[in-house]
C-alpha cells in the first residue's frame, strides 16, 4: 500500500452530481457540484440540507448526491415564485396608485417676504 497517495474522487453516475466540484480522472474537466450550480458554498448547502431546504438530495454510500434535473427543477420553482410575486406586486401597485395631483398654491397662504 502506498502511504501518501492522494485519493481521487470517483465521478458519480450520469445525471447525478456531488456537493463539491470534481475533476475527471485525467484532471482536465471540472464538473460543477450542487453548491456551485446554486452559487453557494458546500458548507451552506450542508446547512440547507439539515434544515430540509434546497433541492432534493440523497446518499450514495457516504456521499451526498442530487440529480441535475432536481437542481434545475428547484431553481425553476424559485424563478416561478419570484415571477408570480413580481406580477402580483405590479398589479396591486398599479391598482393602488393614482396620478399625482397638481399643487394649488393660494396667495393668501404664502408667507410674506422678510423685511
Tab-separated table of N, CA, C and O in Angstrom:
chain	number	residue	atom	x	y	z
A	1	UNK	N	0.829	-1.193	0.000
A	1	UNK	CA	0.000	0.000	0.000
A	1	UNK	C	0.865	1.244	0.000
A	1	UNK	O	1.831	1.323	0.737
A	2	UNK	N	0.473	2.207	-0.750
A	2	UNK	CA	1.215	3.466	-0.790
A	2	UNK	C	0.679	4.374	0.311
A	2	UNK	O	-0.507	4.596	0.422
A	3	UNK	N	1.569	4.934	1.104
A	3	UNK	CA	1.169	5.711	2.264
A	3	UNK	C	0.620	7.094	1.964
A	3	UNK	O	-0.402	7.479	2.499
A	4	UNK	N	1.276	7.894	1.132
A	4	UNK	CA	0.880	9.272	0.905
A	4	UNK	C	0.165	9.486	-0.424
A	4	UNK	O	0.197	10.566	-0.984
A	5	UNK	N	-0.464	8.471	-0.923
A	5	UNK	CA	-1.163	8.599	-2.193
A	5	UNK	C	-2.451	9.397	-1.999
A	5	UNK	O	-3.229	9.135	-1.081
A	6	UNK	N	-2.667	10.378	-2.837
A	6	UNK	CA	-3.865	11.196	-2.745
A	6	UNK	C	-5.015	10.451	-3.418
A	6	UNK	O	-4.886	9.993	-4.544
A	7	UNK	N	-6.111	10.323	-2.695
A	7	UNK	CA	-7.257	9.615	-3.243
A	7	UNK	C	-7.983	10.500	-4.244
A	7	UNK	O	-8.166	11.694	-4.015
A	8	UNK	N	-8.421	9.916	-5.318
A	8	UNK	CA	-9.194	10.653	-6.304
A	8	UNK	C	-10.670	10.466	-6.007
A	8	UNK	O	-11.085	9.432	-5.495
A	9	UNK	N	-11.452	11.482	-6.311
A	9	UNK	CA	-12.889	11.414	-6.106
A	9	UNK	C	-13.492	10.706	-7.305
A	9	UNK	O	-13.284	11.119	-8.452
A	10	UNK	N	-14.219	9.667	-7.042
A	10	UNK	CA	-14.852	8.926	-8.116
A	10	UNK	C	-16.039	9.736	-8.633
A	10	UNK	O	-16.806	10.306	-7.864
A	11	UNK	N	-16.185	9.782	-9.937
A	11	UNK	CA	-17.289	10.520	-10.543
A	11	UNK	C	-18.608	9.819	-10.241
A	11	UNK	O	-18.659	8.592	-10.169
A	12	UNK	N	-19.673	10.596	-10.025
A	12	UNK	CA	-20.976	9.977	-9.759
A	12	UNK	C	-21.565	9.393	-11.043
A	12	UNK	O	-21.062	9.656	-12.142
A	13	UNK	N	-22.637	8.640	-10.925
A	13	UNK	CA	-23.308	8.125	-12.119
A	13	UNK	C	-23.806	9.271	-13.009
A	13	UNK	O	-23.978	10.396	-12.547
A	14	UNK	N	-24.058	9.009	-14.280
A	14	UNK	CA	-24.535	10.068	-15.185
A	14	UNK	C	-25.838	10.713	-14.692
A	14	UNK	O	-26.727	10.027	-14.194
A	15	UNK	N	-25.903	12.037	-14.805
A	15	UNK	CA	-27.090	12.789	-14.396
A	15	UNK	C	-27.135	13.119	-12.920
A	15	UNK	O	-28.099	13.685	-12.437
A	16	UNK	N	-26.073	12.757	-12.188
A	16	UNK	CA	-26.019	12.989	-10.742
A	16	UNK	C	-24.737	13.749	-10.431
A	16	UNK	O	-23.724	13.558	-11.095
A	17	UNK	N	-24.788	14.637	-9.431
A	17	UNK	CA	-23.604	15.403	-9.030
A	17	UNK	C	-23.437	15.317	-7.517
A	17	UNK	O	-24.391	15.098	-6.786
A	18	UNK	N	-22.187	15.463	-7.053
A	18	UNK	CA	-21.871	15.543	-5.629
A	18	UNK	C	-22.068	16.980	-5.162
A	18	UNK	O	-22.312	17.878	-5.965
A	19	UNK	N	-21.861	17.235	-3.883
A	19	UNK	CA	-21.963	18.606	-3.361
A	19	UNK	C	-20.839	19.471	-3.932
A	19	UNK	O	-21.068	20.557	-4.434
A	20	UNK	N	-19.590	18.983	-3.828
A	20	UNK	CA	-18.442	19.758	-4.282
A	20	UNK	C	-18.182	19.524	-5.772
A	20	UNK	O	-18.634	18.544	-6.347
A	21	UNK	N	-17.414	20.434	-6.350
A	21	UNK	CA	-16.940	20.263	-7.724
A	21	UNK	C	-15.972	19.082	-7.759
A	21	UNK	O	-15.328	18.783	-6.758
A	22	UNK	N	-15.859	18.440	-8.883
A	22	UNK	CA	-14.908	17.345	-9.007
A	22	UNK	C	-14.333	17.325	-10.414
A	22	UNK	O	-14.933	17.826	-11.361
A	23	UNK	N	-13.144	16.751	-10.522
A	23	UNK	CA	-12.422	16.681	-11.799
A	23	UNK	C	-12.596	15.305	-12.419
A	23	UNK	O	-12.805	14.322	-11.725
A	24	UNK	N	-12.436	15.281	-13.743
A	24	UNK	CA	-12.434	13.995	-14.427
A	24	UNK	C	-11.160	13.245	-14.048
A	24	UNK	O	-10.244	13.813	-13.447
A	25	UNK	N	-11.090	11.980	-14.401
A	25	UNK	CA	-9.939	11.166	-13.994
A	25	UNK	C	-8.624	11.692	-14.545
A	25	UNK	O	-7.594	11.614	-13.898
A	26	UNK	N	-8.662	12.272	-15.749
A	26	UNK	CA	-7.422	12.819	-16.306
A	26	UNK	C	-7.145	14.228	-15.781
A	26	UNK	O	-6.096	14.795	-16.043
A	27	UNK	N	-8.096	14.822	-15.037
A	27	UNK	CA	-7.895	16.123	-14.426
A	27	UNK	C	-8.142	17.308	-15.335
A	27	UNK	O	-7.919	18.450	-14.950
A	28	UNK	N	-8.642	17.066	-16.527
A	28	UNK	CA	-8.806	18.169	-17.472
A	28	UNK	C	-10.155	18.871	-17.351
A	28	UNK	O	-10.255	20.067	-17.602
A	29	UNK	N	-11.198	18.161	-16.978
A	29	UNK	CA	-12.550	18.732	-16.947
A	29	UNK	C	-13.025	18.821	-15.509
A	29	UNK	O	-12.977	17.850	-14.766
A	30	UNK	N	-13.498	20.018	-15.118
A	30	UNK	CA	-14.073	20.208	-13.796
A	30	UNK	C	-15.584	20.246	-13.948
A	30	UNK	O	-16.121	21.054	-14.702
A	31	UNK	N	-16.275	19.362	-13.234
A	31	UNK	CA	-17.733	19.326	-13.273
A	31	UNK	C	-18.255	20.045	-12.036
A	31	UNK	O	-17.867	19.710	-10.914
A	32	UNK	N	-19.133	21.038	-12.211
A	32	UNK	CA	-19.646	21.764	-11.049
A	32	UNK	C	-20.567	20.876	-10.210
A	32	UNK	O	-21.368	20.118	-10.742
A	33	UNK	N	-20.438	21.000	-8.912
A	33	UNK	CA	-21.274	20.237	-7.999
A	33	UNK	C	-22.550	20.988	-7.672
A	33	UNK	O	-22.871	22.021	-8.275
A	34	UNK	N	-23.279	20.473	-6.695
A	34	UNK	CA	-24.555	21.077	-6.305
A	34	UNK	C	-24.345	22.525	-5.861
A	34	UNK	O	-25.034	23.437	-6.309
A	35	UNK	N	-23.374	22.743	-4.972
A	35	UNK	CA	-23.146	24.076	-4.411
A	35	UNK	C	-22.785	25.085	-5.500
A	35	UNK	O	-23.312	26.203	-5.522
A	36	UNK	N	-21.902	24.709	-6.421
A	36	UNK	CA	-21.516	25.635	-7.488
A	36	UNK	C	-22.682	25.959	-8.401
A	36	UNK	O	-22.826	27.081	-8.872
A	37	UNK	N	-23.523	24.983	-8.652
A	37	UNK	CA	-24.686	25.219	-9.515
A	37	UNK	C	-25.670	26.180	-8.867
A	37	UNK	O	-26.388	26.896	-9.550
A	38	UNK	N	-25.703	26.192	-7.525
A	38	UNK	CA	-26.595	27.102	-6.806
A	38	UNK	C	-25.919	28.430	-6.454
A	38	UNK	O	-26.582	29.346	-5.976
A	39	UNK	N	-24.606	28.517	-6.650
A	39	UNK	CA	-23.882	29.750	-6.342
A	39	UNK	C	-23.635	29.933	-4.864
A	39	UNK	O	-23.576	31.069	-4.381
A	40	UNK	N	-23.506	28.837	-4.117
A	40	UNK	CA	-23.261	28.903	-2.685
A	40	UNK	C	-22.066	28.008	-2.349
A	40	UNK	O	-21.567	27.280	-3.199
A	41	UNK	N	-21.629	28.059	-1.105
A	41	UNK	CA	-20.520	27.204	-0.692
A	41	UNK	C	-21.055	25.826	-0.304
A	41	UNK	O	-22.232	25.685	0.049
A	42	UNK	N	-20.191	24.808	-0.346
A	42	UNK	CA	-20.639	23.481	0.074
A	42	UNK	C	-21.154	23.448	1.514
A	42	UNK	O	-22.119	22.757	1.823
A	43	UNK	N	-20.532	24.222	2.411
A	43	UNK	CA	-20.994	24.226	3.799
A	43	UNK	C	-22.394	24.834	3.924
A	43	UNK	O	-23.203	24.382	4.740
A	44	UNK	N	-22.700	25.841	3.109
A	44	UNK	CA	-24.039	26.421	3.120
A	44	UNK	C	-25.061	25.391	2.664
A	44	UNK	O	-26.132	25.255	3.257
A	45	UNK	N	-24.716	24.628	1.611
A	45	UNK	CA	-25.655	23.602	1.159
A	45	UNK	C	-25.859	22.532	2.233
A	45	UNK	O	-26.968	22.049	2.424
A	46	UNK	N	-24.810	22.188	2.950
A	46	UNK	CA	-24.960	21.202	4.028
A	46	UNK	C	-25.903	21.724	5.112
A	46	UNK	O	-26.724	20.971	5.656
A	47	UNK	N	-25.811	23.003	5.434
A	47	UNK	CA	-26.731	23.610	6.408
A	47	UNK	C	-28.156	23.584	5.878
A	47	UNK	O	-29.097	23.285	6.615
A	48	UNK	N	-28.331	23.939	4.609
A	48	UNK	CA	-29.658	23.884	3.994
A	48	UNK	C	-30.223	22.472	4.072
A	48	UNK	O	-31.393	22.278	4.348
A	49	UNK	N	-29.361	21.489	3.813
A	49	UNK	CA	-29.798	20.092	3.796
A	49	UNK	C	-30.261	19.673	5.183
A	49	UNK	O	-31.255	18.955	5.324
A	50	UNK	N	-29.587	20.113	6.248
A	50	UNK	CA	-30.003	19.794	7.614
A	50	UNK	C	-31.352	20.428	7.931
A	50	UNK	O	-32.130	19.877	8.700
A	51	UNK	N	-31.638	21.601	7.351
A	51	UNK	CA	-32.913	22.281	7.577
A	51	UNK	C	-33.970	21.877	6.559
A	51	UNK	O	-35.055	22.457	6.529
A	52	UNK	N	-33.641	20.906	5.699
A	52	UNK	CA	-34.535	20.415	4.655
A	52	UNK	C	-34.920	21.528	3.677
A	52	UNK	O	-36.071	21.675	3.282
A	53	UNK	N	-33.937	22.323	3.296
A	53	UNK	CA	-34.117	23.373	2.294
A	53	UNK	C	-33.323	22.994	1.057
A	53	UNK	O	-32.479	22.107	1.096
A	54	UNK	N	-33.574	23.677	-0.035
A	54	UNK	CA	-32.812	23.436	-1.247
A	54	UNK	C	-33.330	22.252	-2.026
A	54	UNK	O	-34.336	21.633	-1.675
A	55	UNK	N	-32.649	21.918	-3.113
A	55	UNK	CA	-33.097	20.801	-3.947
A	55	UNK	C	-32.959	19.463	-3.217
A	55	UNK	O	-32.152	19.318	-2.305
A	56	UNK	N	-33.779	18.509	-3.623
A	56	UNK	CA	-33.736	17.175	-3.009
A	56	UNK	C	-32.383	16.516	-3.253
A	56	UNK	O	-31.843	16.587	-4.352
A	57	UNK	N	-31.871	15.887	-2.223
A	57	UNK	CA	-30.604	15.170	-2.340
A	57	UNK	C	-30.734	13.836	-1.611
A	57	UNK	O	-31.674	13.611	-0.853
A	58	UNK	N	-29.766	12.980	-1.833
A	58	UNK	CA	-29.787	11.649	-1.246
A	58	UNK	C	-28.353	11.172	-1.081
A	58	UNK	O	-27.426	11.826	-1.543
A	59	UNK	N	-28.184	10.047	-0.424
A	59	UNK	CA	-26.855	9.497	-0.196
A	59	UNK	C	-26.560	8.375	-1.182
A	59	UNK	O	-27.411	7.533	-1.451
A	60	UNK	N	-25.353	8.407	-1.708
A	60	UNK	CA	-24.804	7.279	-2.451
A	60	UNK	C	-23.584	6.870	-1.638
A	60	UNK	O	-22.561	7.562	-1.650
A	61	UNK	N	-23.724	5.793	-0.900
A	61	UNK	CA	-22.679	5.430	0.049
A	61	UNK	C	-22.644	6.471	1.150
A	61	UNK	O	-23.623	6.680	1.844
A	62	UNK	N	-21.531	7.181	1.282
A	62	UNK	CA	-21.413	8.238	2.282
A	62	UNK	C	-21.402	9.615	1.653
A	62	UNK	O	-21.195	10.608	2.351
A	63	UNK	N	-21.609	9.685	0.348
A	63	UNK	CA	-21.573	10.983	-0.343
A	63	UNK	C	-22.975	11.492	-0.622
A	63	UNK	O	-23.862	10.735	-1.005
A	64	UNK	N	-23.150	12.799	-0.430
A	64	UNK	CA	-24.423	13.436	-0.742
A	64	UNK	C	-24.456	13.718	-2.235
A	64	UNK	O	-23.515	14.270	-2.799
A	65	UNK	N	-25.553	13.329	-2.862
A	65	UNK	CA	-25.694	13.500	-4.301
A	65	UNK	C	-27.081	14.046	-4.611
A	65	UNK	O	-27.995	13.984	-3.786
A	66	UNK	N	-27.230	14.601	-5.800
A	66	UNK	CA	-28.523	15.085	-6.274
A	66	UNK	C	-28.582	14.919	-7.778
A	66	UNK	O	-27.554	14.941	-8.460
A	67	UNK	N	-29.773	14.753	-8.267
A	67	UNK	CA	-29.955	14.684	-9.715
A	67	UNK	C	-29.885	16.099	-10.277
A	67	UNK	O	-30.391	17.047	-9.680
A	68	UNK	N	-29.272	16.233	-11.433
A	68	UNK	CA	-29.171	17.540	-12.093
A	68	UNK	C	-30.572	18.063	-12.390
A	68	UNK	O	-30.851	19.254	-12.228
A	69	UNK	N	-31.486	17.177	-12.766
A	69	UNK	CA	-32.859	17.598	-13.068
A	69	UNK	C	-33.562	18.141	-11.821
A	69	UNK	O	-34.351	19.076	-11.913
A	70	UNK	N	-33.257	17.571	-10.638
A	70	UNK	CA	-33.865	18.062	-9.396
A	70	UNK	C	-33.353	19.465	-9.073
A	70	UNK	O	-34.116	20.319	-8.614
A	71	UNK	N	-32.070	19.706	-9.322
A	71	UNK	CA	-31.494	21.040	-9.075
A	71	UNK	C	-32.132	22.053	-10.013
A	71	UNK	O	-32.549	23.139	-9.604
A	72	UNK	N	-32.243	21.702	-11.292
A	72	UNK	CA	-32.845	22.607	-12.268
A	72	UNK	C	-34.317	22.859	-11.961
A	72	UNK	O	-34.803	23.988	-12.093
A	73	UNK	N	-35.045	21.828	-11.525
A	73	UNK	CA	-36.456	21.992	-11.174
A	73	UNK	C	-36.614	22.909	-9.970
A	73	UNK	O	-37.521	23.752	-9.925
A	74	UNK	N	-35.717	22.773	-8.974
A	74	UNK	CA	-35.784	23.628	-7.797
A	74	UNK	C	-35.522	25.082	-8.175
A	74	UNK	O	-36.214	25.988	-7.727
A	75	UNK	N	-34.510	25.307	-9.014
A	75	UNK	CA	-34.218	26.671	-9.475
A	75	UNK	C	-35.376	27.232	-10.285
A	75	UNK	O	-35.721	28.411	-10.172
A	76	UNK	N	-36.001	26.388	-11.104
A	76	UNK	CA	-37.148	26.828	-11.899
A	76	UNK	C	-38.309	27.226	-10.982
A	76	UNK	O	-39.001	28.218	-11.234
A	77	UNK	N	-38.503	26.473	-9.886
A	77	UNK	CA	-39.547	26.820	-8.920
A	77	UNK	C	-39.289	28.166	-8.264
A	77	UNK	O	-40.218	28.951	-8.057
A	78	UNK	N	-38.029	28.446	-7.927
A	78	UNK	CA	-37.687	29.762	-7.377
A	78	UNK	C	-37.986	30.872	-8.376
A	78	UNK	O	-38.511	31.931	-8.017
A	79	UNK	N	-37.631	30.616	-9.630
A	79	UNK	CA	-37.873	31.610	-10.680
A	79	UNK	C	-39.368	31.862	-10.855
A	79	UNK	O	-39.800	33.012	-10.953
A	80	UNK	N	-40.159	30.801	-10.849
A	80	UNK	CA	-41.617	30.948	-10.999
A	80	UNK	C	-42.202	31.733	-9.835
A	80	UNK	O	-43.032	32.608	-10.029
A	81	UNK	N	-41.783	31.427	-8.613
A	81	UNK	CA	-42.293	32.126	-7.435
A	81	UNK	C	-41.951	33.608	-7.486
A	81	UNK	O	-42.787	34.464	-7.178
A	82	UNK	N	-40.719	33.922	-7.897
A	82	UNK	CA	-40.305	35.326	-7.990
A	82	UNK	C	-41.094	36.054	-9.077
A	82	UNK	O	-41.504	37.205	-8.899
A	83	UNK	N	-41.318	35.377	-10.199
A	83	UNK	CA	-42.066	35.989	-11.299
A	83	UNK	C	-43.510	36.250	-10.878
A	83	UNK	O	-44.060	37.325	-11.153
A	84	UNK	N	-44.144	35.277	-10.220
A	84	UNK	CA	-45.525	35.462	-9.765
A	84	UNK	C	-45.629	36.557	-8.720
A	84	UNK	O	-46.564	37.356	-8.735
A	85	UNK	N	-44.660	36.612	-7.812
A	85	UNK	CA	-44.666	37.658	-6.783
A	85	UNK	C	-44.517	39.037	-7.417
A	85	UNK	O	-45.197	39.984	-7.037
A	86	UNK	N	-43.613	39.133	-8.400
A	86	UNK	CA	-43.409	40.407	-9.087
A	86	UNK	C	-44.672	40.831	-9.827
A	86	UNK	O	-45.060	41.994	-9.803
A	87	UNK	N	-45.337	39.885	-10.486
A	87	UNK	CA	-46.565	40.205	-11.211
A	87	UNK	C	-47.661	40.657	-10.254
A	87	UNK	O	-48.392	41.611	-10.538
A	88	UNK	N	-47.776	40.009	-9.107
A	88	UNK	CA	-48.781	40.398	-8.120
A	88	UNK	C	-48.483	41.780	-7.560
A	88	UNK	O	-49.396	42.586	-7.347
A	89	UNK	N	-47.207	42.061	-7.327
A	89	UNK	CA	-46.830	43.375	-6.817
A	89	UNK	C	-47.136	44.462	-7.832
A	89	UNK	O	-47.664	45.515	-7.486
A	90	UNK	N	-46.835	44.195	-9.091
A	90	UNK	CA	-47.132	45.181	-10.146
A	90	UNK	C	-48.624	45.415	-10.257
A	90	UNK	O	-49.067	46.542	-10.413
A	91	UNK	N	-49.431	44.369	-10.190
A	91	UNK	CA	-50.875	44.510	-10.323
A	91	UNK	C	-51.444	45.314	-9.157
A	91	UNK	O	-52.272	46.203	-9.358
A	92	UNK	N	-51.013	45.030	-7.929
A	92	UNK	CA	-51.544	45.760	-6.786
A	92	UNK	C	-51.031	47.195	-6.760
A	92	UNK	O	-51.753	48.106	-6.371
A	93	UNK	N	-49.805	47.413	-7.189
A	93	UNK	CA	-49.255	48.759	-7.221
A	93	UNK	C	-49.979	49.611	-8.252
A	93	UNK	O	-50.324	50.756	-7.993
A	94	UNK	N	-50.256	49.044	-9.403
A	94	UNK	CA	-50.950	49.790	-10.457
A	94	UNK	C	-52.357	50.135	-10.002
A	94	UNK	O	-52.878	51.198	-10.312
A	95	UNK	N	-52.972	49.252	-9.236
A	95	UNK	CA	-54.336	49.490	-8.788
A	95	UNK	C	-54.369	50.516	-7.657
A	95	UNK	O	-55.269	51.336	-7.585
A	96	UNK	N	-53.420	50.472	-6.763
A	96	UNK	CA	-53.415	51.352	-5.600
A	96	UNK	C	-52.935	52.761	-5.918
A	96	UNK	O	-53.246	53.687	-5.193
A	97	UNK	N	-52.182	52.905	-6.966
A	97	UNK	CA	-51.622	54.220	-7.266
A	97	UNK	C	-52.634	55.080	-8.006
A	97	UNK	O	-53.445	54.598	-8.768
A	98	UNK	N	-52.570	56.354	-7.764
A	98	UNK	CA	-53.377	57.285	-8.538
A	98	UNK	C	-52.447	58.358	-9.071
A	98	UNK	O	-51.355	58.561	-8.533
A	99	UNK	N	-52.855	59.033	-10.113
A	99	UNK	CA	-51.954	60.028	-10.692
A	99	UNK	C	-51.651	61.148	-9.705
A	99	UNK	O	-52.446	61.467	-8.826
A	100	UNK	N	-50.510	61.721	-9.860
A	100	UNK	CA	-50.101	62.829	-8.993
A	100	UNK	C	-51.014	64.026	-9.214
A	100	UNK	O	-51.439	64.321	-10.327
A	101	UNK	N	-51.342	64.697	-8.125
A	101	UNK	CA	-52.195	65.870	-8.219
A	101	UNK	C	-51.325	67.118	-8.277
A	101	UNK	O	-50.284	67.186	-7.639
A	102	UNK	N	-51.787	68.074	-9.038
A	102	UNK	CA	-51.029	69.319	-9.109
A	102	UNK	C	-51.238	70.088	-7.810
A	102	UNK	O	-52.308	70.061	-7.226
A	103	UNK	N	-50.201	70.749	-7.389
A	103	UNK	CA	-50.306	71.533	-6.163
A	103	UNK	C	-50.933	72.875	-6.481
A	103	UNK	O	-50.579	73.521	-7.464
A	104	UNK	N	-51.836	73.247	-5.643
A	104	UNK	CA	-52.501	74.531	-5.828
A	104	UNK	C	-52.098	75.448	-4.686
A	104	UNK	O	-52.361	75.163	-3.526
A	105	UNK	N	-51.430	76.500	-5.050
A	105	UNK	CA	-50.988	77.472	-4.052
A	105	UNK	C	-51.961	78.639	-4.040
A	105	UNK	O	-52.404	79.111	-5.077
A	106	UNK	N	-52.257	79.065	-2.845
A	106	UNK	CA	-53.112	80.237	-2.711
A	106	UNK	C	-52.251	81.407	-2.260
A	106	UNK	O	-51.387	81.252	-1.415
A	107	UNK	N	-52.516	82.539	-2.808
A	107	UNK	CA	-51.745	83.725	-2.477
A	107	UNK	C	-51.864	84.086	-1.001
A	107	UNK	O	-50.939	84.595	-0.388
A	108	UNK	N	-53.023	83.841	-0.419
A	108	UNK	CA	-53.243	84.242	0.977
A	108	UNK	C	-52.438	83.369	1.940
A	108	UNK	O	-52.149	83.782	3.052
A	109	UNK	N	-52.043	82.172	1.557
A	109	UNK	CA	-51.316	81.283	2.461
A	109	UNK	C	-49.816	81.446	2.356
A	109	UNK	O	-49.098	80.913	3.178
A	110	UNK	N	-49.350	82.119	1.377
A	110	UNK	CA	-47.899	82.289	1.233
A	110	UNK	C	-47.391	83.278	2.281
A	110	UNK	O	-48.053	84.236	2.635
A	111	UNK	N	-46.225	82.986	2.759
A	111	UNK	CA	-45.626	83.893	3.741
A	111	UNK	C	-45.093	85.142	3.028
A	111	UNK	O	-44.570	85.068	1.922
A	112	UNK	N	-45.214	86.238	3.708
A	112	UNK	CA	-44.716	87.492	3.147
A	112	UNK	C	-43.195	87.488	3.267
A	112	UNK	O	-42.635	86.947	4.227
A	113	UNK	N	-42.491	88.063	2.296
A	113	UNK	CA	-41.042	88.111	2.379
A	113	UNK	C	-40.589	88.912	3.600
A	113	UNK	O	-41.216	89.872	3.997
A	114	UNK	N	-39.510	88.451	4.195
A	114	UNK	CA	-38.995	89.122	5.389
A	114	UNK	C	-38.432	90.471	5.011
A	114	UNK	O	-37.808	90.642	3.977
A	115	UNK	N	-38.675	91.466	5.865
A	115	UNK	CA	-38.229	92.821	5.585
A	115	UNK	C	-36.877	93.114	6.149
A	115	UNK	O	-36.329	92.577	6.989
